[in-house]
Short mmCIF file of C-alpha atoms in Angstrom, two decimals:
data_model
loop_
_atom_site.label_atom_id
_atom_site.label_comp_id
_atom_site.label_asym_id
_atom_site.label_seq_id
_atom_site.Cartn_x
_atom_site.Cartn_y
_atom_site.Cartn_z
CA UNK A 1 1.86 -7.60 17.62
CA UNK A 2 5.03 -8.22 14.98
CA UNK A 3 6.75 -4.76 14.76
CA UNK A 4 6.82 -3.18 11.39
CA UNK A 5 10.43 -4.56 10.31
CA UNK A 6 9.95 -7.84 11.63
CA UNK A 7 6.30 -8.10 8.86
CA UNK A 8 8.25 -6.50 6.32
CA UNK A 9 10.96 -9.69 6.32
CA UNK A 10 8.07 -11.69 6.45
CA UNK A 11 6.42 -10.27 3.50
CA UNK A 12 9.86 -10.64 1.68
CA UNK A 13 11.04 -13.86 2.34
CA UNK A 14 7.10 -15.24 1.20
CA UNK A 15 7.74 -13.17 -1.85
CA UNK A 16 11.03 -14.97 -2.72
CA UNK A 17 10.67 -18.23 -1.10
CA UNK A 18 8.74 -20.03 -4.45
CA UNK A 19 11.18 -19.03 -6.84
CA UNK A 20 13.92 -21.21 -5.01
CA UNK A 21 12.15 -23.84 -2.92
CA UNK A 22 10.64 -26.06 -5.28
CA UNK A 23 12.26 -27.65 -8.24
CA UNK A 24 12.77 -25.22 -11.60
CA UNK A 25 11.93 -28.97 -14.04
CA UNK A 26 8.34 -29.47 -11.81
CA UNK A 27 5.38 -29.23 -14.29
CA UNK A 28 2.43 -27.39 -13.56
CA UNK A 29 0.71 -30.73 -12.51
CA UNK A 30 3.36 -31.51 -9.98
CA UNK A 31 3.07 -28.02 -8.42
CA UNK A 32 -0.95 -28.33 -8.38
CA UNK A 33 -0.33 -31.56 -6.57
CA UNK A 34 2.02 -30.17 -3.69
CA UNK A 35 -1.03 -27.73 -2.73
CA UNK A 36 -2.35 -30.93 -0.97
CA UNK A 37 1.10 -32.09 0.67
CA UNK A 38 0.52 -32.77 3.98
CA UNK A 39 4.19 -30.57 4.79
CA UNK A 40 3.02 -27.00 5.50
CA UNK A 41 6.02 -25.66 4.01
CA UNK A 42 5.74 -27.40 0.93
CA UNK A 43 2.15 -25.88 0.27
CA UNK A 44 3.41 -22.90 0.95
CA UNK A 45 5.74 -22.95 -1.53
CA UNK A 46 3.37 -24.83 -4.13
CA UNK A 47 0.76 -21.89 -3.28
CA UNK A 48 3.60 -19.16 -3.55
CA UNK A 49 5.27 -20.03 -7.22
CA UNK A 50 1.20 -20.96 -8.64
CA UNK A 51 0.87 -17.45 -7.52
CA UNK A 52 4.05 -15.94 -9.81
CA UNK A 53 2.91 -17.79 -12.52
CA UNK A 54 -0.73 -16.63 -12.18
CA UNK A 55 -2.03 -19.82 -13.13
CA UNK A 56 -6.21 -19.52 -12.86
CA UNK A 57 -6.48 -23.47 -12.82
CA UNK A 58 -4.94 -23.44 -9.18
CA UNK A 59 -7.12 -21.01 -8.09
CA UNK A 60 -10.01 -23.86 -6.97
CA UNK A 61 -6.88 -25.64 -4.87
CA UNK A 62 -6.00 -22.22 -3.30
CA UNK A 63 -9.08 -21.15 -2.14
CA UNK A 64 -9.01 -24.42 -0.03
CA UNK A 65 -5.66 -23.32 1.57
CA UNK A 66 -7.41 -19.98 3.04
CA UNK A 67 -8.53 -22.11 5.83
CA UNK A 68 -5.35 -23.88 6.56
CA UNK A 69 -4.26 -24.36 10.15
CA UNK A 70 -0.82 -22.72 9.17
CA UNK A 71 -0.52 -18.81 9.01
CA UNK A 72 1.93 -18.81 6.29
CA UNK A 73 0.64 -21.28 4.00
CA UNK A 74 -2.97 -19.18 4.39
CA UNK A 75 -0.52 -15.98 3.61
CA UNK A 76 0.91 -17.54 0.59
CA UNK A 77 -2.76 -18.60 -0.58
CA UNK A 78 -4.37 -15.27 -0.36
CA UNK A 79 -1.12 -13.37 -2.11
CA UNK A 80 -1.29 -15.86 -4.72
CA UNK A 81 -5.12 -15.30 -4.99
CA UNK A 82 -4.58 -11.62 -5.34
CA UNK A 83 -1.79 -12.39 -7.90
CA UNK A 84 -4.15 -14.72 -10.18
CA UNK A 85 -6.49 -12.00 -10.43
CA UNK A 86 -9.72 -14.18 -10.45
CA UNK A 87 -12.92 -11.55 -9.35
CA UNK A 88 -14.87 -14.80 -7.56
CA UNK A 89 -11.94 -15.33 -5.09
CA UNK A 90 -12.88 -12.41 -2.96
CA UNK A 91 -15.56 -13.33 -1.27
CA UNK A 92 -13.64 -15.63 0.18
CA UNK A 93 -10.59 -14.15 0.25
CA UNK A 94 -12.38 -11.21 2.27
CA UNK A 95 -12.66 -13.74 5.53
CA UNK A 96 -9.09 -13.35 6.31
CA UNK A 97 -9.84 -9.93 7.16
CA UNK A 98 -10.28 -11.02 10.66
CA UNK A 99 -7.22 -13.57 10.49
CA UNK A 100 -5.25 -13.22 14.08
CA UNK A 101 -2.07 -13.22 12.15
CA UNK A 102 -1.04 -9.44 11.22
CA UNK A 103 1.00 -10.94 7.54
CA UNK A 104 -2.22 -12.33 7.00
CA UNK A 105 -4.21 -9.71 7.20
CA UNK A 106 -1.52 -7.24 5.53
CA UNK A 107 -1.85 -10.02 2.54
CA UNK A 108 -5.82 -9.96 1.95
CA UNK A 109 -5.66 -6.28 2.03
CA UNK A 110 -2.62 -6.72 -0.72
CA UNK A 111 -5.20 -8.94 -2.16
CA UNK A 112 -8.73 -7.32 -2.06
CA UNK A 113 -7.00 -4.26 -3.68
CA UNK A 114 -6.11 -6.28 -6.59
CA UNK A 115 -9.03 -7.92 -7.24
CA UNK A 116 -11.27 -5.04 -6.90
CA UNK A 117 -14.82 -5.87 -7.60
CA UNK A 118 -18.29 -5.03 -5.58
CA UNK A 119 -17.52 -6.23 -2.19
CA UNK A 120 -13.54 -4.67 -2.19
CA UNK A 121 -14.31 -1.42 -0.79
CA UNK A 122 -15.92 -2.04 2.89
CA UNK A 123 -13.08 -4.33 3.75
CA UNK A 124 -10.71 -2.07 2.52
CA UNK A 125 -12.43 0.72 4.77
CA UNK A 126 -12.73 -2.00 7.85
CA UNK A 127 -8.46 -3.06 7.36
CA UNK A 128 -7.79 1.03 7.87
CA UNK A 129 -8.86 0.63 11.32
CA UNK A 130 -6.79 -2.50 12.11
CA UNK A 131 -3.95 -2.55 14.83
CA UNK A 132 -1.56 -2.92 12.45
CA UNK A 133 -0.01 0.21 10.34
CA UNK A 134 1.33 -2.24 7.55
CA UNK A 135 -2.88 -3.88 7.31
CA UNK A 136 -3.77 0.00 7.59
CA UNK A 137 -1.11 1.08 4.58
CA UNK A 138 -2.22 -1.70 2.13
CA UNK A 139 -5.66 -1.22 2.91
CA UNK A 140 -5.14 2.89 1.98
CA UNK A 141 -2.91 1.76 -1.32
CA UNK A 142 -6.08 -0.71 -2.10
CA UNK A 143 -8.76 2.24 -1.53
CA UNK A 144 -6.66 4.70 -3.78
CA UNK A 145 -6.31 1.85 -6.72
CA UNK A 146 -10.09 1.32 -6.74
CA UNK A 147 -10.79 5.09 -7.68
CA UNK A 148 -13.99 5.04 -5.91
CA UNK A 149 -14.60 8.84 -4.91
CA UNK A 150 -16.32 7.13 -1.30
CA UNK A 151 -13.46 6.38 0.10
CA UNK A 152 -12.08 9.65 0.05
CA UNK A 153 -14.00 10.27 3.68
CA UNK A 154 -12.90 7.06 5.32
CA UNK A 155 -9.28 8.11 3.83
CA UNK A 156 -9.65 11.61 5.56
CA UNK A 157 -11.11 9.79 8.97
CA UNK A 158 -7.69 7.33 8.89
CA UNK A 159 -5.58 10.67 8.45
CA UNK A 160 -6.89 12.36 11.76
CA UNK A 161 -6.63 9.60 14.01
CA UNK A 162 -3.51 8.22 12.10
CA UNK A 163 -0.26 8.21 15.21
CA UNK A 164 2.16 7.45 13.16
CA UNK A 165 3.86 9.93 10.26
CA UNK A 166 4.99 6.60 7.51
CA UNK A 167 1.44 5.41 7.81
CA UNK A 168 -0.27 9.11 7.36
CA UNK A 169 1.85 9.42 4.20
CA UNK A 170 0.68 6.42 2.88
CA UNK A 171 -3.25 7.95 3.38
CA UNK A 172 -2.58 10.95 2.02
CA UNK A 173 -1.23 9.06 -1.23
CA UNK A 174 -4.05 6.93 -1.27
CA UNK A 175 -6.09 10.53 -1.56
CA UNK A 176 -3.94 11.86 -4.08
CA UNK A 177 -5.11 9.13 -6.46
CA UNK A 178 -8.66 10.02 -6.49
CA UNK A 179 -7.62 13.25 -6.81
CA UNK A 180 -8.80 14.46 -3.02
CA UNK A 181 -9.41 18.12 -2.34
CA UNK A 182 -9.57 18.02 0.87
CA UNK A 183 -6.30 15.39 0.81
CA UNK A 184 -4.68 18.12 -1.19
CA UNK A 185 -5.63 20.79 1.38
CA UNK A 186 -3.53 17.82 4.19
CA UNK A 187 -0.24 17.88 1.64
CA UNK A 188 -0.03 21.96 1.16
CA UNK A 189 -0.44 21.41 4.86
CA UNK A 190 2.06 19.58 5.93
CA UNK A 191 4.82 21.26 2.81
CA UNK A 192 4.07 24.60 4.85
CA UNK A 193 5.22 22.48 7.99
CA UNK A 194 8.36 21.27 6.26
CA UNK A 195 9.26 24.60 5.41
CA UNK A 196 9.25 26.31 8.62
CA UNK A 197 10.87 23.23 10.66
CA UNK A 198 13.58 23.73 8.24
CA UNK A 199 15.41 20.07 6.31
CA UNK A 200 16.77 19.17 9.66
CA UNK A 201 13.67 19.87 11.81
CA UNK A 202 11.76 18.12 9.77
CA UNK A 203 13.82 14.66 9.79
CA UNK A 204 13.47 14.61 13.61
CA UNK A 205 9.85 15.15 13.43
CA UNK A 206 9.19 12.67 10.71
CA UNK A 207 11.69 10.66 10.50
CA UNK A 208 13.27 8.64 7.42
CA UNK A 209 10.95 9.60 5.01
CA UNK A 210 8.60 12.00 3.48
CA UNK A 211 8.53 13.64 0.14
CA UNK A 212 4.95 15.57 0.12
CA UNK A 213 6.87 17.00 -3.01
CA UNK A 214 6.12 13.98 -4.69
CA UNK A 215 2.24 13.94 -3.82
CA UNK A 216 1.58 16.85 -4.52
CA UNK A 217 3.02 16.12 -8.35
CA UNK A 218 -0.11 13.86 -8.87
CA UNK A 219 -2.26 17.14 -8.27
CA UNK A 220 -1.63 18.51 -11.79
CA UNK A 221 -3.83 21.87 -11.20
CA UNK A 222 -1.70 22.23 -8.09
CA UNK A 223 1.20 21.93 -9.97
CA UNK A 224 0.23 23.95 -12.45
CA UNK A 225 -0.77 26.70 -9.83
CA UNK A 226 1.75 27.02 -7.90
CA UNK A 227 4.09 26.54 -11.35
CA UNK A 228 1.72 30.06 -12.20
CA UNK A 229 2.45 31.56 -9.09
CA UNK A 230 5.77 31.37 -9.44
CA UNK A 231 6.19 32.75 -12.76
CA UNK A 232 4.07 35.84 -11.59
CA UNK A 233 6.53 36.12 -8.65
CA UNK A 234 9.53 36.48 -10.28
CA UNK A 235 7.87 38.49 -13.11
CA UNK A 236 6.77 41.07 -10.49
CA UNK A 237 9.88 41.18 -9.04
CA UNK A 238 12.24 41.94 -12.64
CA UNK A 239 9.65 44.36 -12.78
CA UNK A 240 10.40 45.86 -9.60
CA UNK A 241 14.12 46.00 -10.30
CA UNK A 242 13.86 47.12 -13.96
CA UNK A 243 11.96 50.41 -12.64
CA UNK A 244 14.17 50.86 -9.76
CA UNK A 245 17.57 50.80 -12.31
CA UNK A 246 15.19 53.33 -14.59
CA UNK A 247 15.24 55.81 -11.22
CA UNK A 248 18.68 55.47 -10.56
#
């Protein structure tokens, strides 16, 4: 399996590669076209710029590349897909779900996120159990932009099993979104952990990241409690000194 770094350059340089690779003067027809090359690296770069310029008429084209014998160009198919936006691609696009490559997979979960519709959400909830945490992460980001209230469980299932701390974080955003009690219980959780391993405790126990802060500002009634709570606080405690200075 391709270590988390190693994915994300992968990920990046697909991103990148059609704005440079092909020629800036090719018409639309001439990209079309070099879907069919028979130069793997020249569909995928056909497949990647189609997909910037969300063009629907390559979408036909595309969906033929999801079988290709080459991992990238079937990577640069399905992100395009997802790109273009077109509802009847998923079906199709949900196959790569089982794809052997792990950019693949961490694509068509990119993907089925974006296009949403009826048959988004179980391989969404299948891609949080895959062996890879970047698959598992897009799959949670998809889950929390579909704002189905169901996938709050399979959200709270990924959290308890979850090893590793980036990945977890990830979850628990994905449960902010749908506003998640129970996800909001996990963040006031682990802010009361933060707090008593102390800043430096903290970065050796999760290391590199992790502002719960910042989830717990898309829980506006938490916000607003705690906000409350505070006020009270120091309220209570001019109080306390105004009647002591009245004694003295």
């Amino acid at each position: 399996m391709m270590d988390k770094p190693a994915l994300a350059r992968r990920m990046f340089a697909l991103a990148t590669l059609g704005f440079f690779a092909l020629p800036a003067f090719a018409s639309l027809e001439q990209y079309l076209a070099q879907l069919g090359s028979p130069v793997p690296g020249t569909r995928q770069q056909a497949a990647t710029y189609l997909g910037k310029l969300q063009e629907p008429t390559a979408v036909d084209a595309l969906l033929g590349l999801l079988r290709d014998n080459e991992s990238t160009v079937r990577a640069a198919a399905v992100r395009a897909l997802g790109q273009i936006g077109e509802g009847r691609a998923l079906a199709q696009v949900s196959y790569l779900a089982e794809d052997g490559d792990d950019l693949v997979r961490a694509l068509t979960a990119e993907a089925v996120g974006r296009l949403k519709g009826e048959g988004a959400f179980p391989v969404l909830v299948k891609l949080l159990s895959d062996r890879h945490e970047m698959v598992r992460e897009e799959a949670a980001r998809g889950l929390g932009g579909l704002g189905n209230a169901s996938a709050e469980g399979p959200l709270l299932a990924a959290c308890a099993r979850e090893p590793l701390a980036q990945t977890r974080y990830r979850l628990l955003s994905a449960l902010a979104r749908l506003q998640s009690a129970q996800g909001l219980l996990l963040v006031e959780k682990a802010l009361w952990e933060f707090d008593r391993l102390g800043e430096e405790g903290a970065e050796e126990q999760f290391p590199g990241i992790l502002n719960y802060s910042d989830l717990l500002q898309q829980y506006p009634a938490a916000v607003a409690a705690r906000s409350l709570a505070g006020f009270l606080l120091r309220a209570g405690c001019s109080a306390l000194r105004l009647a002591a200075s009245m004694r003295l």
